[in-house]
CSV table of C-alpha atoms and ligand atoms in Angstrom, one decimal:
chain,number,residue,atom,x,y,z
A,1,MET,CA,-0.1,-0.4,-0.2
A,2,LYS,CA,1.0,3.5,-0.9
A,3,THR,CA,1.8,6.4,2.0
A,4,ALA,CA,0.8,9.8,1.6
A,5,VAL,CA,2.4,11.9,4.7
A,6,VAL,CA,-0.4,15.5,4.5
A,7,THR,CA,0.2,18.6,6.2
A,8,GLY,CA,-2.6,20.3,6.6
A,9,GLY,CA,-4.3,17.2,6.7
A,10,ALA,CA,-7.5,19.1,9.0
A,11,GLY,CA,-7.6,21.6,6.9
A,12,PHE,CA,-10.1,22.4,4.4
A,13,LEU,CA,-8.0,21.2,0.7
A,14,GLY,CA,-6.2,19.2,3.1
A,15,SER,CA,-9.4,16.7,4.1
A,16,HIS,CA,-10.4,17.5,1.0
A,17,LEU,CA,-7.1,15.3,-0.7
A,18,THR,CA,-7.0,13.4,2.4
A,19,ASP,CA,-10.8,11.5,1.2
A,20,ARG,CA,-9.6,11.7,-2.3
A,21,LEU,CA,-6.3,9.7,-1.0
A,22,LEU,CA,-7.1,7.3,0.6
A,23,GLY,CA,-10.4,7.1,-1.6
A,24,GLU,CA,-7.6,5.8,-4.2
A,25,GLY,CA,-6.0,3.2,-1.9
A,26,TYR,CA,-3.8,5.8,-0.5
A,27,GLN,CA,-2.5,5.1,3.9
A,28,VAL,CA,-2.5,9.0,4.6
A,29,ILE,CA,-0.3,10.0,7.7
A,30,ALA,CA,-1.9,13.4,8.2
A,31,ILE,CA,0.3,16.2,9.9
A,32,ASP,CA,-1.4,19.1,11.6
A,33,ASN,CA,-1.5,21.5,14.5
A,34,LEU,CA,-4.7,22.8,13.9
A,35,LEU,CA,-3.9,26.4,14.4
A,36,THR,CA,-7.1,26.8,11.5
A,37,GLY,CA,-6.9,23.2,10.7
A,38,ASN,CA,-10.6,21.5,12.6
A,39,ARG,CA,-10.1,17.9,14.0
A,40,VAL,CA,-14.0,17.7,12.7
A,41,ASN,CA,-13.1,18.1,9.0
A,42,ILE,CA,-11.4,14.4,9.9
A,43,GLU,CA,-13.5,13.1,12.3
A,44,HIS,CA,-15.4,11.1,9.9
A,45,LEU,CA,-11.9,9.4,9.8
A,46,ALA,CA,-11.9,8.1,13.2
A,47,ASN,CA,-12.7,4.4,12.1
A,48,GLU,CA,-10.4,4.6,9.5
A,49,PRO,CA,-7.3,1.9,9.9
A,50,ARG,CA,-5.3,3.3,6.7
A,51,PHE,CA,-5.7,7.2,8.0
A,52,SER,CA,-3.5,8.7,11.8
A,53,LEU,CA,-3.1,12.4,12.3
A,54,ILE,CA,-0.1,13.0,14.3
A,55,GLU,CA,-0.1,16.6,15.7
A,56,GLN,CA,1.8,18.8,15.8
A,57,SER,CA,3.2,21.6,13.7
A,58,ILE,CA,5.6,20.9,10.5
A,59,VAL,CA,8.2,24.1,12.4
A,60,ASP,CA,9.2,20.9,14.2
A,61,TYR,CA,11.8,18.7,13.6
A,62,LEU,CA,8.7,15.9,11.3
A,63,ASP,CA,9.9,12.3,13.0
A,64,VAL,CA,7.3,9.6,11.3
A,65,PRO,CA,7.7,6.1,10.3
A,66,GLY,CA,7.9,3.9,7.2
A,67,GLU,CA,8.0,4.4,4.0
A,68,VAL,CA,6.1,7.7,2.1
A,69,ASP,CA,5.8,7.0,-1.7
A,70,VAL,CA,4.7,11.2,-1.3
A,71,VAL,CA,4.4,13.9,1.0
A,72,TYR,CA,1.9,16.8,0.2
A,73,ASN,CA,2.9,20.0,1.9
A,74,MET,CA,-1.0,21.7,2.7
A,75,ALA,CA,-0.2,23.1,5.2
A,76,SER,CA,-1.1,27.3,6.5
A,77,PRO,CA,-3.0,29.6,7.7
A,78,ALA,CA,-5.2,30.3,4.1
A,79,SER,CA,-7.5,33.1,4.8
A,80,PRO,CA,-7.0,37.1,5.1
A,81,ILE,CA,-7.7,37.4,8.2
A,82,ASP,CA,-5.9,34.4,9.8
A,83,TYR,CA,-2.8,35.6,8.4
A,84,LEU,CA,-3.0,38.9,9.2
A,85,GLU,CA,-3.8,37.3,13.3
A,86,LEU,CA,-1.0,35.3,12.7
A,87,PRO,CA,1.8,36.8,10.7
A,88,ILE,CA,4.6,34.9,11.8
A,89,GLN,CA,3.1,31.8,12.2
A,90,THR,CA,2.3,31.9,8.1
A,91,MET,CA,6.0,33.6,7.7
A,92,LYS,CA,7.0,30.3,10.1
A,93,VAL,CA,5.4,27.6,7.9
A,94,GLY,CA,5.9,28.5,4.9
A,95,SER,CA,10.0,29.1,5.2
A,96,HIS,CA,10.6,26.6,8.6
A,97,GLY,CA,7.9,23.9,7.7
A,98,THR,CA,8.8,24.1,4.1
A,99,HIS,CA,11.9,23.4,4.6
A,100,ARG,CA,10.7,20.4,7.1
A,101,ALA,CA,9.1,19.0,4.9
A,102,LEU,CA,11.4,19.0,1.9
A,103,GLY,CA,13.4,17.0,4.1
A,104,LEU,CA,10.9,14.8,5.4
A,105,ALA,CA,10.7,13.7,1.4
A,106,LYS,CA,14.5,14.0,0.8
A,107,ALA,CA,14.9,11.5,3.6
A,108,LYS,CA,12.5,8.9,2.5
A,109,GLY,CA,12.7,9.4,-1.4
A,110,ALA,CA,9.4,10.7,-1.7
A,111,ARG,CA,7.9,12.8,-4.3
A,112,PHE,CA,6.7,15.8,-3.2
A,113,LEU,CA,3.7,19.0,-3.9
A,114,GLN,CA,3.9,22.5,-3.0
A,115,ALA,CA,0.7,24.1,-1.6
A,116,SER,CA,1.0,27.7,-3.2
A,117,THR,CA,-0.5,30.7,-4.4
A,118,SER,CA,-1.8,32.9,-6.6
A,119,GLU,CA,-0.9,35.7,-3.8
A,120,CYS,CA,2.3,34.7,-5.5
A,121,TYR,CA,1.4,36.7,-8.7
A,122,GLY,CA,0.7,39.9,-5.5
A,123,ASP,CA,-2.1,42.2,-7.4
A,124,PRO,CA,-1.1,41.2,-10.9
A,125,LEU,CA,-0.8,43.5,-13.2
A,126,VAL,CA,-1.1,40.5,-15.8
A,127,HIS,CA,-4.5,39.2,-17.1
A,128,PRO,CA,-5.6,36.4,-17.1
A,129,GLN,CA,-2.9,34.7,-15.3
A,130,THR,CA,0.2,32.9,-17.2
A,131,GLU,CA,3.2,31.3,-14.8
A,132,GLU,CA,5.7,33.0,-16.4
A,133,TYR,CA,3.8,35.5,-14.8
A,134,TRP,CA,6.9,37.1,-12.0
A,135,GLY,CA,4.2,38.9,-10.3
A,136,ASN,CA,3.5,42.4,-8.4
A,137,VAL,CA,3.9,41.2,-4.6
A,138,ASN,CA,4.7,44.2,-2.2
A,139,PRO,CA,7.1,42.3,0.5
A,140,ILE,CA,6.2,44.2,3.7
A,141,GLY,CA,2.7,44.7,3.7
A,142,PRO,CA,0.1,43.3,5.6
A,143,ARG,CA,-0.3,40.3,2.8
A,144,GLY,CA,3.7,39.5,1.9
A,145,VAL,CA,3.6,37.4,5.2
A,146,TYR,CA,1.8,35.5,2.9
A,147,ASP,CA,2.5,36.0,0.1
A,148,GLU,CA,6.1,35.6,0.4
A,149,ALA,CA,6.1,32.4,2.2
A,150,LYS,CA,4.7,31.4,-0.1
A,151,ARG,CA,7.2,32.4,-3.0
A,152,PHE,CA,10.4,31.1,-0.3
A,153,ALA,CA,8.4,27.9,-0.6
A,154,GLU,CA,8.4,27.8,-4.0
A,155,ALA,CA,12.3,28.8,-4.0
A,156,MET,CA,12.9,26.7,-1.9
A,157,THR,CA,11.0,23.5,-3.6
A,158,MET,CA,13.3,24.0,-6.7
A,159,ALA,CA,16.3,23.7,-5.0
A,160,TYR,CA,15.5,20.9,-3.4
A,161,HIS,CA,14.5,19.4,-6.7
A,162,ARG,CA,17.6,21.2,-8.5
A,163,VAL,CA,20.5,19.9,-6.0
A,164,HIS,CA,18.9,17.6,-4.6
A,165,LYS,CA,16.5,16.2,-7.1
A,166,VAL,CA,13.5,15.5,-5.2
A,167,ASP,CA,10.9,14.8,-7.2
A,168,THR,CA,8.9,18.1,-6.8
A,169,LYS,CA,5.7,19.6,-7.6
A,170,ILE,CA,4.4,22.8,-6.6
A,171,VAL,CA,0.7,23.7,-7.7
A,172,ARG,CA,-0.9,27.4,-7.6
A,173,ILE,CA,-3.8,27.2,-6.4
A,174,PHE,CA,-6.5,30.0,-6.7
A,175,ASN,CA,-9.6,30.5,-5.0
A,176,THR,CA,-11.2,27.7,-4.1
A,177,TYR,CA,-14.6,27.0,-1.8
A,178,GLY,CA,-16.8,24.8,-1.0
A,179,PRO,CA,-18.0,22.6,2.7
A,180,ARG,CA,-15.4,22.5,5.1
A,181,MET,CA,-14.0,25.8,5.5
A,182,ARG,CA,-14.9,27.4,8.5
A,183,LEU,CA,-17.9,29.7,9.0
A,184,LYS,CA,-15.4,32.9,10.2
A,185,ASP,CA,-12.7,32.3,8.5
A,186,GLY,CA,-13.4,36.0,6.7
A,187,ARG,CA,-13.1,34.7,3.4
A,188,VAL,CA,-15.2,35.8,0.7
A,189,VAL,CA,-17.2,32.6,-0.3
A,190,PRO,CA,-18.4,31.3,4.4
A,191,ALA,CA,-18.4,35.7,4.7
A,192,PHE,CA,-21.3,36.3,2.2
A,193,VAL,CA,-23.7,32.9,2.6
A,194,GLY,CA,-23.3,32.9,6.0
A,195,GLN,CA,-24.6,36.5,6.5
A,196,ALA,CA,-26.8,36.3,3.5
A,197,LEU,CA,-28.4,32.7,4.9
A,198,ARG,CA,-28.5,35.5,8.6
A,199,GLY,CA,-30.4,38.0,6.9
A,200,ASP,CA,-27.1,39.8,7.4
A,201,ALA,CA,-25.7,42.8,5.6
A,202,ILE,CA,-23.2,41.5,3.2
A,203,THR,CA,-20.5,43.4,3.3
A,204,VAL,CA,-18.8,43.6,0.4
A,205,PHE,CA,-15.4,45.8,0.6
A,206,GLY,CA,-14.2,48.6,-1.5
A,207,ASP,CA,-16.3,48.9,-4.5
A,208,GLY,CA,-16.7,45.5,-5.2
A,209,SER,CA,-15.4,46.0,-8.9
A,210,GLN,CA,-12.2,43.5,-8.0
A,211,THR,CA,-13.0,40.1,-9.8
A,212,ARG,CA,-12.0,37.1,-8.7
A,213,SER,CA,-13.2,33.3,-9.9
A,214,PHE,CA,-14.0,30.3,-8.0
A,215,CYS,CA,-12.8,26.8,-8.4
A,216,TYR,CA,-14.9,24.2,-6.4
A,217,CYS,CA,-13.0,22.0,-4.0
A,218,SER,CA,-13.2,18.9,-5.7
A,219,ASP,CA,-12.1,20.5,-9.5
A,220,LEU,CA,-9.0,22.0,-7.2
A,221,ILE,CA,-8.5,18.1,-5.9
A,222,ASP,CA,-8.7,16.7,-9.1
A,223,GLY,CA,-6.0,18.6,-10.3
A,224,ILE,CA,-3.4,18.4,-7.2
A,225,PHE,CA,-4.1,14.3,-7.3
A,226,ARG,CA,-3.0,14.8,-11.4
A,227,LEU,CA,0.4,16.9,-11.1
A,228,SER,CA,1.1,14.8,-8.0
A,229,GLN,CA,1.4,11.7,-10.2
A,230,SER,CA,2.3,14.0,-13.4
A,231,ASP,CA,6.8,14.2,-14.5
A,232,PHE,CA,6.1,17.9,-13.9
A,233,HIS,CA,8.5,20.5,-12.3
A,234,GLU,CA,7.6,24.2,-12.8
A,235,PRO,CA,4.5,25.5,-11.2
A,236,VAL,CA,0.9,24.9,-12.5
A,237,ASN,CA,-2.5,26.9,-11.8
A,238,ILE,CA,-5.1,25.5,-10.8
A,239,GLY,CA,-8.2,27.2,-11.3
A,240,ASN,CA,-12.2,27.9,-12.4
A,241,PRO,CA,-10.8,31.0,-15.1
A,242,THR,CA,-14.7,32.4,-14.8
A,243,GLU,CA,-14.2,35.4,-13.4
A,244,LEU,CA,-16.4,37.8,-11.4
A,245,THR,CA,-16.9,41.5,-10.0
A,246,ILE,CA,-16.9,40.4,-5.8
A,247,ARG,CA,-20.4,43.1,-6.5
A,248,GLU,CA,-21.7,39.8,-8.7
A,249,PHE,CA,-20.4,37.5,-6.6
A,250,ALA,CA,-22.6,39.0,-3.9
A,251,ASP,CA,-26.0,39.5,-6.1
A,252,ARG,CA,-25.0,35.3,-7.3
A,253,ILE,CA,-25.0,34.6,-2.8
A,254,VAL,CA,-28.8,36.9,-2.1
A,255,ARG,CA,-29.9,34.6,-4.8
A,256,LEU,CA,-29.2,31.2,-5.2
A,257,THR,CA,-30.0,31.4,-1.2
A,258,GLY,CA,-33.0,33.1,-0.9
A,259,SER,CA,-31.9,35.7,1.3
A,260,ALA,CA,-33.7,39.4,1.8
A,261,SER,CA,-29.6,41.0,2.4
A,262,GLY,CA,-28.6,44.3,1.1
A,263,VAL,CA,-25.4,45.0,1.1
A,264,THR,CA,-23.1,47.2,3.3
A,265,TYR,CA,-19.5,48.9,2.2
A,266,GLN,CA,-16.3,48.8,4.0
A,267,PRO,CA,-12.7,50.0,3.7
A,268,LEU,CA,-10.9,47.7,0.4
A,269,PRO,CA,-7.9,45.8,2.5
A,270,VAL,CA,-4.5,47.2,2.3
A,271,ASP,CA,-3.3,45.5,-1.3
A,272,ASP,CA,-6.2,43.6,-1.9
A,273,PRO,CA,-5.7,42.2,-5.9
A,274,LYS,CA,-7.3,44.7,-8.3
A,275,GLN,CA,-7.9,41.4,-10.1
A,276,ARG,CA,-7.6,37.8,-10.8
A,277,ARG,CA,-8.1,34.5,-13.1
A,278,PRO,CA,-6.7,31.7,-14.1
A,279,ASP,CA,-5.2,31.4,-17.6
A,280,ILE,CA,-4.9,26.6,-17.2
A,281,SER,CA,-3.6,26.4,-20.0
A,282,ARG,CA,-0.8,24.5,-18.6
A,283,ALA,CA,-3.1,22.6,-16.5
A,284,ARG,CA,-4.8,21.3,-19.4
A,285,LYS,CA,-1.8,20.6,-21.6
A,286,VAL,CA,0.3,19.0,-19.2
A,287,LEU,CA,-2.8,17.1,-17.0
A,288,GLY,CA,-5.4,16.9,-19.7
A,289,TRP,CA,-7.0,19.2,-16.1
A,290,GLU,CA,-9.9,21.5,-16.5
A,291,PRO,CA,-13.1,22.2,-13.9
A,292,LYS,CA,-15.9,20.8,-14.1
A,293,VAL,CA,-18.3,22.3,-11.9
A,294,ASP,CA,-19.7,25.4,-12.3
A,295,LEU,CA,-20.1,27.8,-10.3
A,296,GLU,CA,-23.9,27.0,-9.8
A,297,THR,CA,-23.8,23.6,-8.6
A,298,GLY,CA,-20.9,24.4,-6.7
A,299,LEU,CA,-22.1,27.3,-5.0
A,300,ARG,CA,-25.7,24.9,-4.2
A,301,LEU,CA,-23.5,22.5,-2.7
A,302,THR,CA,-21.6,25.8,-0.2
A,303,ILE,CA,-24.9,26.5,1.2
A,304,ASP,CA,-26.3,23.6,1.6
A,305,TRP,CA,-23.4,23.0,3.7
A,306,PHE,CA,-22.8,26.1,5.4
A,307,ARG,CA,-26.8,25.9,6.1
A,308,THR,CA,-26.6,23.8,9.0
A,309,ARG,CA,-23.5,25.0,10.0
A,310,VAL,CA,-25.3,28.6,10.6
A,311,THR,CA,-28.7,27.1,12.2
A,312,GLN,CA,-26.6,24.5,14.3
A,313,PRO,CA,-23.8,26.9,15.7
A,314,ALA,CA,-22.0,24.0,17.4
A,315,LEU,CA,-20.7,22.4,14.2
A,316,SER,CA,-18.9,25.0,12.5
B,401,LIG,N1,-14.0,40.7,0.1
B,401,LIG,C1,-15.3,41.1,0.4
B,401,LIG,N2,-16.6,40.4,1.5
B,401,LIG,C2,-15.5,39.7,3.0
B,401,LIG,C3,-14.4,39.1,2.3
B,401,LIG,C4,-13.8,39.1,1.5
B,401,LIG,O1,-15.5,42.1,-0.2
B,401,LIG,O2,-16.8,40.0,3.9
B,401,LIG,C5,-13.2,40.7,-0.4
B,401,LIG,C6,-11.7,41.0,-0.7
B,401,LIG,O3,-11.5,42.3,-0.6
B,401,LIG,C7,-11.7,40.6,-2.0
B,401,LIG,C8,-12.5,39.0,-2.2
B,401,LIG,O4,-13.5,39.6,-2.0
B,401,LIG,O5,-11.3,40.9,-2.7
B,401,LIG,C9,-11.8,38.2,-2.3
B,401,LIG,O6,-11.4,37.9,-0.6
B,401,LIG,P1,-10.9,36.9,-0.2
B,401,LIG,O7,-10.4,37.1,1.2
B,401,LIG,O8,-11.6,35.6,0.2
B,401,LIG,O9,-9.5,35.8,-0.7
B,401,LIG,P2,-8.5,37.0,-1.4
B,401,LIG,O10,-8.9,36.2,-2.7
B,401,LIG,O11,-8.3,38.7,-1.0
B,401,LIG,O12,-7.1,36.3,-0.9
């Protein structure tokens, strides 16, 4: 049986990846310090003999028993309000933590996949974003802790590939949504869906003209799984190219939830990217991947999931 290590395995994407790997027949060892991850995301695996959780930070030495075929480095705070609240932890997990995870992959002779981000492109001056674009990041702004940690993680991953010949992959993840996001994690999908379901005003930041492109979690995980099986070492964008303004997105959520919520405007966070849409030509060509779940379908699934969390706060 193949063994995968998933750092951040109790997080939103880490737990979905864990489910996919178990479905593919892997044994999965999750490593998570539960800082922004949540035990609830993996509680359905309590009786799964092929799953185990090591509860620790990946900044500390990683002691994983036995053989490992692949390491997926998914650990990091990923919501702007989380990394603004946890700036030093965010930098440490992306730098020291990635170094540890790479060291583990090297020691075990395992493949390695780094979860990177569209934030590497910062407030992009090229649109849509191709992997060749080097980005427009403010290193000393409040978002810089996440963006630069992930850029460091990419550089370290390539260094381990070039120097130690580790079989590495880098995925640049664009905005992704779905069940298991925390209701209060501050990102736009849980924020708007929660507000709409409660009948509260929808908090649009800025004038709402900034754009994003939202990918449903199962599509994202499929892209990550395919990339991890490939022989490709350069970064690959995985995201859904359907782009809309945040104002349009608010209207969409109100309509799909059947809510009577209005919109209230709040200041735009510092360095909030004005536009974001992945160019997925590389993923199409190298992985034969493209998203399958359209926004309407994905949002309905997500809203259904959040509806139970809004009415039963103990679950979230
Ligand atoms: N946003 C918003 N209201 C909210 C939360 C977010 O208008 O309550 C906006 C935010 O300013 C950004 C977009 O929605 O332009 C996406 O924000 P998110 O935090 O989900 O992720 P980002 O793409 O900025 O990393």
